Tab-separated table of N, CA and C in Angstrom:
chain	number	residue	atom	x	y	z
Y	1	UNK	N	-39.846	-12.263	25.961
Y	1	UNK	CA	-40.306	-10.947	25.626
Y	1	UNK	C	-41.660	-11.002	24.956
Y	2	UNK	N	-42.873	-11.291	25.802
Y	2	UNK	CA	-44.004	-10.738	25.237
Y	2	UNK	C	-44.254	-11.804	24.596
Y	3	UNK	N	-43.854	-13.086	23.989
Y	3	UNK	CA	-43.952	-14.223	23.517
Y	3	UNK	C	-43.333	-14.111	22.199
Y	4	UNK	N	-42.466	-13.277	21.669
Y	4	UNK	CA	-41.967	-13.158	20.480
Y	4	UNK	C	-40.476	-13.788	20.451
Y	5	UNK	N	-39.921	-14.454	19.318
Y	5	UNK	CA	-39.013	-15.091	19.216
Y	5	UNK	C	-37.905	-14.256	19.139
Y	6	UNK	N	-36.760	-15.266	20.100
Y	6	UNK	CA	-35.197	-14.429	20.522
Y	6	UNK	C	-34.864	-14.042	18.892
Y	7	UNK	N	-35.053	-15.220	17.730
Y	7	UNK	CA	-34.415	-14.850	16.623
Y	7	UNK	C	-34.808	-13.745	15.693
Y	8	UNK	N	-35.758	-12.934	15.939
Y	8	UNK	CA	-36.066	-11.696	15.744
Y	8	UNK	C	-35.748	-10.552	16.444
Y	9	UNK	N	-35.068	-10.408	17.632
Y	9	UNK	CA	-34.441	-9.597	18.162
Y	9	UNK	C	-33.202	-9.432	17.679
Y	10	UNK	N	-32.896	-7.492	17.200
Y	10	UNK	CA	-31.761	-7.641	16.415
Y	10	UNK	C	-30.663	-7.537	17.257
Y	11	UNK	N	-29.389	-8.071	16.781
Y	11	UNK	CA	-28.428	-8.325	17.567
Y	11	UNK	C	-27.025	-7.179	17.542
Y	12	UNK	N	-26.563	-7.016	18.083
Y	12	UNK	CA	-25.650	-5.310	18.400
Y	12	UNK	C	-24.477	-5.743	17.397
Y	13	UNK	N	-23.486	-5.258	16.879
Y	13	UNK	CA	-23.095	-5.257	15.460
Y	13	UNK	C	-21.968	-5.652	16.583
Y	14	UNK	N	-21.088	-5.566	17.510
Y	14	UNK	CA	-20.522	-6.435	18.439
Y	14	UNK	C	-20.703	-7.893	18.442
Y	15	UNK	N	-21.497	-8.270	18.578
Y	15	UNK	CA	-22.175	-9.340	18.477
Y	15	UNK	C	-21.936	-10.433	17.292
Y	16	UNK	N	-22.618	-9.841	16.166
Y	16	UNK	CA	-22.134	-9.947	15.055
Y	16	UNK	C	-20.316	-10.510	14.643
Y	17	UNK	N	-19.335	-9.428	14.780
Y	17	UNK	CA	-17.825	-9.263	14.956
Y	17	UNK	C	-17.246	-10.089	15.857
Y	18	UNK	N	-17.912	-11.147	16.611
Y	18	UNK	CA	-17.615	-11.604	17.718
Y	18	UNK	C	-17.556	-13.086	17.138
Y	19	UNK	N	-19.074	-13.177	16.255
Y	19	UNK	CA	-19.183	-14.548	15.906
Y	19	UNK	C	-18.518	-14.599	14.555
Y	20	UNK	N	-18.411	-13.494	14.036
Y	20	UNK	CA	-17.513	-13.735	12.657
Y	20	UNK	C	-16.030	-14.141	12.887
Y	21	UNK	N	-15.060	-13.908	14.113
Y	21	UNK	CA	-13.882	-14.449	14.804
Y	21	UNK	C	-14.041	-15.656	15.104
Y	22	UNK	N	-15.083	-16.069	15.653
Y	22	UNK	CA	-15.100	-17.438	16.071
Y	22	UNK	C	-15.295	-18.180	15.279
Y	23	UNK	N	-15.885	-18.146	13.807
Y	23	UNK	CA	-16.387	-18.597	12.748
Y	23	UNK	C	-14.423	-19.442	12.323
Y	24	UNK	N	-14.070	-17.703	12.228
Y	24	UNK	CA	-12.586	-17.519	11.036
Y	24	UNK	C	-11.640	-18.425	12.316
Y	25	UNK	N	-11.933	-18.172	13.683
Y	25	UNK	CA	-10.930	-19.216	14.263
Y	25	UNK	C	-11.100	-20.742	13.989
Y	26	UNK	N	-12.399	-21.357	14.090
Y	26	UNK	CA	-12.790	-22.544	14.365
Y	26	UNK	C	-12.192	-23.566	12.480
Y	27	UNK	N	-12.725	-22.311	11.416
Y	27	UNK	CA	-12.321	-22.465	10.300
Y	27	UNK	C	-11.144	-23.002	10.120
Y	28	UNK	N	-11.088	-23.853	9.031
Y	28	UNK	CA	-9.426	-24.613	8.925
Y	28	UNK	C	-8.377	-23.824	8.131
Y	29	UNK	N	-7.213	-23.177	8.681
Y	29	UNK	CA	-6.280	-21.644	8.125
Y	29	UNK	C	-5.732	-22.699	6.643
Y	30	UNK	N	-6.572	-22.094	5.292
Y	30	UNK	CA	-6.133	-22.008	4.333
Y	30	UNK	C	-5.254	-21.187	3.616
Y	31	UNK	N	-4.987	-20.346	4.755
Y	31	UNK	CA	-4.174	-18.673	4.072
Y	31	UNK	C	-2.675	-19.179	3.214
Y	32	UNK	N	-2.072	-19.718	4.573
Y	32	UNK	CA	-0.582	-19.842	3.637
Y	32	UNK	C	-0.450	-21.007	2.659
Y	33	UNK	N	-1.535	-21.878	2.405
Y	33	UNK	CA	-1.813	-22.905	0.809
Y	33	UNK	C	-2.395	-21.616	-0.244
Y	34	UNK	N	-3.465	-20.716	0.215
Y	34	UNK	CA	-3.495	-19.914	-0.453
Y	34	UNK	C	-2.271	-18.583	-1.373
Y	35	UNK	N	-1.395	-18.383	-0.241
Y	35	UNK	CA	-0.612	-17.629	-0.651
Y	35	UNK	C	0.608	-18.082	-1.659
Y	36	UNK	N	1.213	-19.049	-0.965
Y	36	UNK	CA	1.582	-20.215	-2.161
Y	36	UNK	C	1.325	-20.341	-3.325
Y	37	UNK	N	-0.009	-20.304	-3.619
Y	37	UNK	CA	-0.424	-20.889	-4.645
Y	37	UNK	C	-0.259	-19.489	-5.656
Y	38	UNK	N	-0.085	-17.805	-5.081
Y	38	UNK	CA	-0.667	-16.944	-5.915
Y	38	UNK	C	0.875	-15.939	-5.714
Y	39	UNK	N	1.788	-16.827	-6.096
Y	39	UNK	CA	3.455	-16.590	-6.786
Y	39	UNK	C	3.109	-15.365	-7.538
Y	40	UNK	N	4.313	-14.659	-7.481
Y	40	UNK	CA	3.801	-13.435	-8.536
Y	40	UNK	C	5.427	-13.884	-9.495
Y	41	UNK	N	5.247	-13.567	-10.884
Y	41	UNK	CA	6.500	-14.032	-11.724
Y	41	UNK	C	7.299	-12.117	-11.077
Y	42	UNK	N	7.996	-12.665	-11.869
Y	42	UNK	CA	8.818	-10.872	-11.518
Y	42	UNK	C	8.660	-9.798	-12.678
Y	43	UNK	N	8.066	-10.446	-13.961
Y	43	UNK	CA	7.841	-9.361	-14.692
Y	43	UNK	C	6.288	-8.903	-13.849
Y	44	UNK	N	5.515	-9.876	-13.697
Y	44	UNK	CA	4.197	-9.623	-12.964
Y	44	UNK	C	4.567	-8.287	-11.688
Y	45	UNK	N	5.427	-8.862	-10.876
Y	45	UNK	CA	6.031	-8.006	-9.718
Y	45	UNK	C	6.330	-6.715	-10.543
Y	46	UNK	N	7.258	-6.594	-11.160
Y	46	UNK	CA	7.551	-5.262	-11.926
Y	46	UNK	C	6.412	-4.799	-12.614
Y	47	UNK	N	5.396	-4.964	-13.388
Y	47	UNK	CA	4.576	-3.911	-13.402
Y	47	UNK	C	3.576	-3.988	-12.580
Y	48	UNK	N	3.302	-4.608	-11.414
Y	48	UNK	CA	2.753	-4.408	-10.210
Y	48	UNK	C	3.468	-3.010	-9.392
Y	49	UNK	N	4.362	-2.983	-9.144
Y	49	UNK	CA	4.957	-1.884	-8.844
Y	49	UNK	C	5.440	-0.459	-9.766
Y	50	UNK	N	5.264	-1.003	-10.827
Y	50	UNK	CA	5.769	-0.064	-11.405
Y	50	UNK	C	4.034	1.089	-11.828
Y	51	UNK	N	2.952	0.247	-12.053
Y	51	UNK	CA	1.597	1.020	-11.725
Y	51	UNK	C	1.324	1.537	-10.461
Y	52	UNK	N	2.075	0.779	-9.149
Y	52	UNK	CA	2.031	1.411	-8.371
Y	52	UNK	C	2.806	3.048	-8.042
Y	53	UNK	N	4.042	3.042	-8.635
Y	53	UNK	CA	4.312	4.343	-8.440
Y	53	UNK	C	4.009	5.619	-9.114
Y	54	UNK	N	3.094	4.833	-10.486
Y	54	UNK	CA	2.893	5.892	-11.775
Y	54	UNK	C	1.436	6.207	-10.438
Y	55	UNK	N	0.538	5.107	-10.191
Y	55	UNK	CA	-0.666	5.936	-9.429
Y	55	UNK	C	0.208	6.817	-8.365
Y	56	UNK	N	1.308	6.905	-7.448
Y	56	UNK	CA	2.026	7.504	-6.686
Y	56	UNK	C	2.089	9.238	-7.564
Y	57	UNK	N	2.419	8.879	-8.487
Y	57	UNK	CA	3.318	10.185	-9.269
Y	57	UNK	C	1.989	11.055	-9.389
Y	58	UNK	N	1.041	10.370	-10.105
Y	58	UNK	CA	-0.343	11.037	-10.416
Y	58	UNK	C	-1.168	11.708	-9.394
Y	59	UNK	N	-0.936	11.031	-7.872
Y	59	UNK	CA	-1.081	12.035	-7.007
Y	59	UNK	C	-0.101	12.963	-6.616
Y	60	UNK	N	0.900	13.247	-6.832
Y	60	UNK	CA	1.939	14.204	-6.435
Y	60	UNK	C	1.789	14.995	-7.460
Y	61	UNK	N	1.127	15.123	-8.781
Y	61	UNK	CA	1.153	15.597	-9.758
Y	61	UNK	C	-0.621	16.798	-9.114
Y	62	UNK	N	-1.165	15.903	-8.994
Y	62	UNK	CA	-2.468	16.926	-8.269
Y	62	UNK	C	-1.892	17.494	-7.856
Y	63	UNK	N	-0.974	17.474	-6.964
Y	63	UNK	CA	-0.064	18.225	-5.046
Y	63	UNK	C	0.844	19.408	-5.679
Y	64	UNK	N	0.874	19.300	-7.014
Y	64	UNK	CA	1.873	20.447	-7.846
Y	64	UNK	C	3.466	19.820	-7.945
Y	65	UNK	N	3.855	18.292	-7.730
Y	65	UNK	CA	5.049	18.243	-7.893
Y	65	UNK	C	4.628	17.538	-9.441
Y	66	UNK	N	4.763	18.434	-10.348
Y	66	UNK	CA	4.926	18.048	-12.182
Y	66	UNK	C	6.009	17.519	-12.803
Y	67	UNK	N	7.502	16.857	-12.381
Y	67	UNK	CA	8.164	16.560	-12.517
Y	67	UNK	C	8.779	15.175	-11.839
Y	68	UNK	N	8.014	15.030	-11.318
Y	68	UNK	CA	8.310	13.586	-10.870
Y	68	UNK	C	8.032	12.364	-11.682
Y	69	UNK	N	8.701	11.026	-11.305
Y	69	UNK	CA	8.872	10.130	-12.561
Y	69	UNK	C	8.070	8.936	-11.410
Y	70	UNK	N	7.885	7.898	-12.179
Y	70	UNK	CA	7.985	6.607	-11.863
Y	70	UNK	C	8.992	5.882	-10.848
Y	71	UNK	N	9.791	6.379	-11.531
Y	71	UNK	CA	11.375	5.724	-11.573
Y	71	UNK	C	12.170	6.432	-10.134
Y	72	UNK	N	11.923	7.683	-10.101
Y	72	UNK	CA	12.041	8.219	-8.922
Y	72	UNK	C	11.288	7.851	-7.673
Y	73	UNK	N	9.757	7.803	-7.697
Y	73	UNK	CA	9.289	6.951	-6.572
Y	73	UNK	C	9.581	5.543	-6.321
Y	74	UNK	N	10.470	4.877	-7.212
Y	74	UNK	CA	10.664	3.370	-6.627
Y	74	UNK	C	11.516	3.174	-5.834
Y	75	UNK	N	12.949	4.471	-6.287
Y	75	UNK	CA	14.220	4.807	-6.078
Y	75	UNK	C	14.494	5.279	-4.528
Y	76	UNK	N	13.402	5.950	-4.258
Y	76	UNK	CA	12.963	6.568	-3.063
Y	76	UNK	C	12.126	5.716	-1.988
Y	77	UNK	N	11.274	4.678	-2.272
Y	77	UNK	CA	10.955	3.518	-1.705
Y	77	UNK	C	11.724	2.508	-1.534
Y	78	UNK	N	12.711	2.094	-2.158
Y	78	UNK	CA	13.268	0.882	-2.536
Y	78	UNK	C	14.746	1.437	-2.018
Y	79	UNK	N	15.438	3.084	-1.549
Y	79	UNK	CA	16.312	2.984	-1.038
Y	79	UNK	C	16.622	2.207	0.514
Y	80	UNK	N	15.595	2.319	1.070
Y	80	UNK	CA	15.290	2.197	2.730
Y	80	UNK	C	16.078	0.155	2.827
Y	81	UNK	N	15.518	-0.308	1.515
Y	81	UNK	CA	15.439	-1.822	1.537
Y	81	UNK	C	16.800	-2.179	1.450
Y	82	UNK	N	18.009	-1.204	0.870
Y	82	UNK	CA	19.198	-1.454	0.535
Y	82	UNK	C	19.970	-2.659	2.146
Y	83	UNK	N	19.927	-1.870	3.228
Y	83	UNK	CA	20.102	-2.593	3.952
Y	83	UNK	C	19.063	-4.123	5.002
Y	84	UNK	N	17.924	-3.993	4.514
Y	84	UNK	CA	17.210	-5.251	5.191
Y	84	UNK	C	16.689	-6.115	4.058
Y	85	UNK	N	17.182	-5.714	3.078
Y	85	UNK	CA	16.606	-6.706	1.857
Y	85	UNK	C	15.020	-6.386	1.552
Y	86	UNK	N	14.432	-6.718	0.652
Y	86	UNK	CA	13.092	-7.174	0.088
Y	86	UNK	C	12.083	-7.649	0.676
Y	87	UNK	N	11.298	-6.657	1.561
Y	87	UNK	CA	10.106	-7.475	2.160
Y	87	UNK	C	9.309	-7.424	1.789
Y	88	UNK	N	7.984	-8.239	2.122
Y	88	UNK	CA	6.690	-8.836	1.585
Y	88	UNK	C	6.325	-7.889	0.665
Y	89	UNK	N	5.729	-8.637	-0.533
Y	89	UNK	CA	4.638	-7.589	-1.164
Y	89	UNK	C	3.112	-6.192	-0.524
Y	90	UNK	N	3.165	-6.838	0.287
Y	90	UNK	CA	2.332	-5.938	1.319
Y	90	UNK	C	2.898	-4.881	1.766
Y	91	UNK	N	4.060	-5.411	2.145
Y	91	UNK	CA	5.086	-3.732	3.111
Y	91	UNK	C	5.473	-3.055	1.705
Y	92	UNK	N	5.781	-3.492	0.323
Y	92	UNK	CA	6.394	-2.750	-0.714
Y	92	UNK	C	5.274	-1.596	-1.006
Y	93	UNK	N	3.775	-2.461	-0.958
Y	93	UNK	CA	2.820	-2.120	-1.513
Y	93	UNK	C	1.973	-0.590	-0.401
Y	94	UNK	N	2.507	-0.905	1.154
Y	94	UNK	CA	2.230	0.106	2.084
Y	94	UNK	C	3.085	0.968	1.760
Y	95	UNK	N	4.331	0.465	1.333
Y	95	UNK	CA	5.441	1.432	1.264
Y	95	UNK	C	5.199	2.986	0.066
Y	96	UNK	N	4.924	2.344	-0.425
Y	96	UNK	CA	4.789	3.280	-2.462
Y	96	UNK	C	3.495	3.776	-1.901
Y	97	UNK	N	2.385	3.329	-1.089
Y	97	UNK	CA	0.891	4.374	-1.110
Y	97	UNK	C	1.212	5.352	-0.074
Y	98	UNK	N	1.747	4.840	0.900
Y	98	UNK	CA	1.991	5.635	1.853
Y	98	UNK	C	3.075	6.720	1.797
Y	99	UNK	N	3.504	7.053	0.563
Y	99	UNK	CA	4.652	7.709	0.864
Y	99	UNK	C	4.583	8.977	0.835
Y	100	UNK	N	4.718	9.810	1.572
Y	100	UNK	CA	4.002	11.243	2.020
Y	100	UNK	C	5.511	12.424	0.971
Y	101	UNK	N	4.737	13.146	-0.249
Y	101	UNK	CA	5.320	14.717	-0.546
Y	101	UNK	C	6.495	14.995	0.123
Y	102	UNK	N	6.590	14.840	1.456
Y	102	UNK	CA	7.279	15.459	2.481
Y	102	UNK	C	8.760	14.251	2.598
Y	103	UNK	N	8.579	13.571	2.669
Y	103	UNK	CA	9.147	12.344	2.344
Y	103	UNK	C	10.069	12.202	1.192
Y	104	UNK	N	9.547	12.199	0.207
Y	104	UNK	CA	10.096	12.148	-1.222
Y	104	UNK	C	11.134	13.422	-1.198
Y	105	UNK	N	10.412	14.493	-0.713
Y	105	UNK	CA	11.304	15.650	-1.106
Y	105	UNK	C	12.375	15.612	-0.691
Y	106	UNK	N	12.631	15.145	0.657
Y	106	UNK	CA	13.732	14.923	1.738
Y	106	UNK	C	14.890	13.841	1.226
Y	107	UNK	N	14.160	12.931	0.787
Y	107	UNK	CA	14.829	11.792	0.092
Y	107	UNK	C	15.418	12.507	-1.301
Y	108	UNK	N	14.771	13.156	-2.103
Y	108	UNK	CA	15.067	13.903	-3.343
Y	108	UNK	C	16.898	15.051	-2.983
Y	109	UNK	N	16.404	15.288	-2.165
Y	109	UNK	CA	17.302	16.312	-1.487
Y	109	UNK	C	18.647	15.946	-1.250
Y	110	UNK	N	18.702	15.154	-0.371
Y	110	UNK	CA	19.756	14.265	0.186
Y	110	UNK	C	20.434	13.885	-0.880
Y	111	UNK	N	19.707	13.191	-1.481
Y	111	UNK	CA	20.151	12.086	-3.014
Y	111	UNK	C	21.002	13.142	-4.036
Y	112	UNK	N	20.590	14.252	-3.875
Y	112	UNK	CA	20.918	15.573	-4.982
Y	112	UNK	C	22.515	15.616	-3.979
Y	113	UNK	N	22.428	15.748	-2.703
Y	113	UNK	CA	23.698	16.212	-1.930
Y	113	UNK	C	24.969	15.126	-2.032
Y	114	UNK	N	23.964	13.839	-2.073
Y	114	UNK	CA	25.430	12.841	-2.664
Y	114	UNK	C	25.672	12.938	-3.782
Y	115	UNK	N	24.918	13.543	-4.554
Y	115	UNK	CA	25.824	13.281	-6.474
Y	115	UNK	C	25.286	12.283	-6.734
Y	116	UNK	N	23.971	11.975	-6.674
Y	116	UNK	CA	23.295	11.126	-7.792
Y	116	UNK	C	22.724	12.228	-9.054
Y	117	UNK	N	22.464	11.336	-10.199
Y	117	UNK	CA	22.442	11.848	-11.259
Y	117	UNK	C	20.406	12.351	-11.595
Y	118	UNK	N	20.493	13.145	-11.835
Y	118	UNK	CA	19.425	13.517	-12.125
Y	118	UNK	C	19.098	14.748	-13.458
C-alpha cells in the first residue's frame, strides 16, 4: 500500500478477538490450580451471600417491595436447591442477582399457602 508498513494498518476489532483466543488457547489452563487455590471458608461463603441478598433486598426496596428481608431472599433462592443440592458459587451468585420481583412474589405466595411462618 503506497509503500507504508502492514503494521500501521489498523486491524478490525474481529481480528483482534481472534488472536486474543488463540493467545488464551495456546496458553497453559491455570484456571482449575487457580480455583483451588481460592477456597472460600463458610463463614466467608455466608457473608458472601448474605451481602448478596441484602444488595437483592435494596433493589426490591427501590421497586416498592419495603418489607422484604435478607433472609427471605436466600429462602427463596436456596428453595429450588432442596432437591439437586448446592451448586457452584457462580450459579448461587446468578441465582440471588437474577432473581426477578415477579419471582419472589410467586415463591412468597406459595410458601404463605403451605403454612410457613412469617
Amino acid at each position: 500500500m503506497n509503500g507504508e508498513d502492514n503494521d500501521q494498518v489498523p486491524h478490525h476489532p474481529e481480528d483482534k478477538a481472534s488472536e486474543q483466543i488463540e493467545e488464551s488457547e495456546s496458553a497453559p489452563h491455570n484456571a482449575d490450580k487457580e480455583e483451588a487455590e481460592i477456597a472460600l471458608s463458610d463463614f466467608e461463603l455466608s457473608e458472601l451471600i448474605e451481602n448478596l441478598c441484602l444488595s437483592k433486598v435494596e433493589e426490591f426496596v427501590l421497586l416498592g417491595y419495603e418489607h422484604v428481608t435478607g433472609k427471605e431472599i436466600w429462602d427463596c433462592v436456596s428453595d429450588k436447591y432442596r432437591k439437586t443440592g448446592v451448586p457452584s458459587l457462580h450459579q448461587i451468585v446468578n441465582d440471588i442477582l437474577s432473581l426477578k420481583s415477579t419471582q419472589f412474589m410467586n415463591w412468597l405466595t406459595i410458601s404463605m399457602y403451605r403454612g410457613a411462618q412469617f
